[in-house]
Amino acid sequence: MTVDGISLDQNFDLKVVSEDGFEWGYEGASPAQLALAILADVRGNEHALANYELFMREIVANFNNEWEMTAADIDEALENIGARA
C-alpha cells in the first residue's frame, strides 16, 4: 500500500486494530487498520480515530482487488457517509 510511491504507515502508534497488515473488500480488523491509516494520512490522527470504523464499513469494505483514491476522493467519501468533522 503506497501513497505517492511511499509505503503507507500502519499507524500502530495511534491504534492497533490488526497487526496482520492491510486488507480490504470486507468488514474486519485489517480493513479497519487500513481505514485508520488512510484517514490519519489525509485528515490527521484525531479525525482518523473518530471516523475509521465508519470509513471501513462504508468505503474500505467495498473496495475491489485493485483500487485507487485521491485525497479529494477521500474527502468526498467522508462527506457522503456523514463522517464527523
GROMACS .gro file of C-alpha atoms in nm:
model
   85
    1MET     CA    1   0.000   0.000   0.000
    2THR     CA    2   0.159   0.326  -0.109
    3VAL     CA    3   0.085   0.697  -0.108
    4ASP     CA    4   0.275   0.888  -0.375
    5GLY     CA    5   0.518   0.596  -0.403
    6ILE     CA    6   0.586   0.576  -0.028
    7SER     CA    7   0.459   0.292   0.192
    8LEU     CA    8   0.155   0.393   0.397
    9ASP     CA    9   0.231   0.398   0.770
   10GLN     CA   10   0.016   0.143   0.955
   11ASN     CA   11  -0.011   0.390   1.245
   12PHE     CA   12   0.034   0.131   1.519
   13ASP     CA   13   0.147   0.415   1.744
   14LEU     CA   14  -0.202   0.566   1.705
   15LYS     CA   15  -0.406   0.247   1.748
   16VAL     CA   16  -0.353  -0.122   1.682
   17VAL     CA   17  -0.668  -0.273   1.533
   18SER     CA   18  -0.484  -0.551   1.349
   19GLU     CA   19  -0.118  -0.647   1.330
   20ASP     CA   20  -0.184  -0.862   1.022
   21GLY     CA   21  -0.133  -0.588   0.765
   22PHE     CA   22  -0.377  -0.409   0.540
   23GLU     CA   23  -0.669  -0.579   0.370
   24TRP     CA   24  -0.990  -0.457   0.209
   25GLY     CA   25  -1.307  -0.582   0.046
   26TYR     CA   26  -1.477  -0.696   0.368
   27GLU     CA   27  -1.550  -0.570   0.721
   28GLY     CA   28  -1.283  -0.667   0.970
   29ALA     CA   29  -0.976  -0.572   1.169
   30SER     CA   30  -0.726  -0.549   0.881
   31PRO     CA   31  -0.958  -0.328   0.672
   32ALA     CA   32  -1.012  -0.115   0.983
   33GLN     CA   33  -0.635  -0.069   1.020
   34LEU     CA   34  -0.623   0.041   0.656
   35ALA     CA   35  -0.909   0.286   0.710
   36LEU     CA   36  -0.731   0.430   1.014
   37ALA     CA   37  -0.406   0.467   0.821
   38ILE     CA   38  -0.572   0.632   0.521
   39LEU     CA   39  -0.761   0.883   0.734
   40ALA     CA   40  -0.459   0.960   0.953
   41ASP     CA   41  -0.256   1.031   0.641
   42VAL     CA   42  -0.518   1.255   0.480
   43ARG     CA   43  -0.702   1.412   0.774
   44GLY     CA   44  -0.485   1.360   1.082
   45ASN     CA   45  -0.496   1.139   1.389
   46GLU     CA   46  -0.797   1.286   1.568
   47HIS     CA   47  -1.018   1.264   1.259
   48ALA     CA   48  -0.893   0.912   1.188
   49LEU     CA   49  -0.981   0.788   1.536
   50ALA     CA   50  -1.328   0.943   1.515
   51ASN     CA   51  -1.415   0.801   1.172
   52TYR     CA   52  -1.210   0.494   1.081
   53GLU     CA   53  -1.479   0.239   1.170
   54LEU     CA   54  -1.743   0.414   0.959
   55PHE     CA   55  -1.494   0.463   0.674
   56MET     CA   56  -1.402   0.095   0.691
   57ARG     CA   57  -1.766  -0.022   0.679
   58GLU     CA   58  -1.884   0.217   0.411
   59ILE     CA   59  -1.575   0.254   0.190
   60VAL     CA   60  -1.285   0.013   0.253
   61ALA     CA   61  -1.510  -0.294   0.287
   62ASN     CA   62  -1.641  -0.220  -0.062
   63PHE     CA   63  -1.305  -0.187  -0.239
   64ASN     CA   64  -1.236  -0.427  -0.525
   65ASN     CA   65  -0.900  -0.603  -0.554
   66GLU     CA   66  -0.747  -0.303  -0.730
   67TRP     CA   67  -0.840   0.047  -0.620
   68GLU     CA   68  -0.707   0.399  -0.601
   69MET     CA   69  -0.826   0.705  -0.408
   70THR     CA   70  -0.706   1.062  -0.415
   71ALA     CA   71  -0.730   1.295  -0.117
   72ALA     CA   72  -1.024   1.461  -0.295
   73ASP     CA   73  -1.193   1.119  -0.333
   74ILE     CA   74  -1.145   1.054   0.038
   75ASP     CA   75  -1.286   1.394   0.134
   76GLU     CA   76  -1.589   1.335  -0.089
   77ALA     CA   77  -1.644   0.986   0.053
   78LEU     CA   78  -1.626   1.119   0.409
   79GLU     CA   79  -1.884   1.383   0.329
   80ASN     CA   80  -2.113   1.129   0.160
   81ILE     CA   81  -2.107   0.889   0.456
   82GLY     CA   82  -2.166   1.161   0.714
   83ALA     CA   83  -1.830   1.138   0.889
   84ARG     CA   84  -1.765   1.360   1.190
   85ALA     CA   85  -1.565   1.673   1.118
   0.00000   0.00000   0.00000
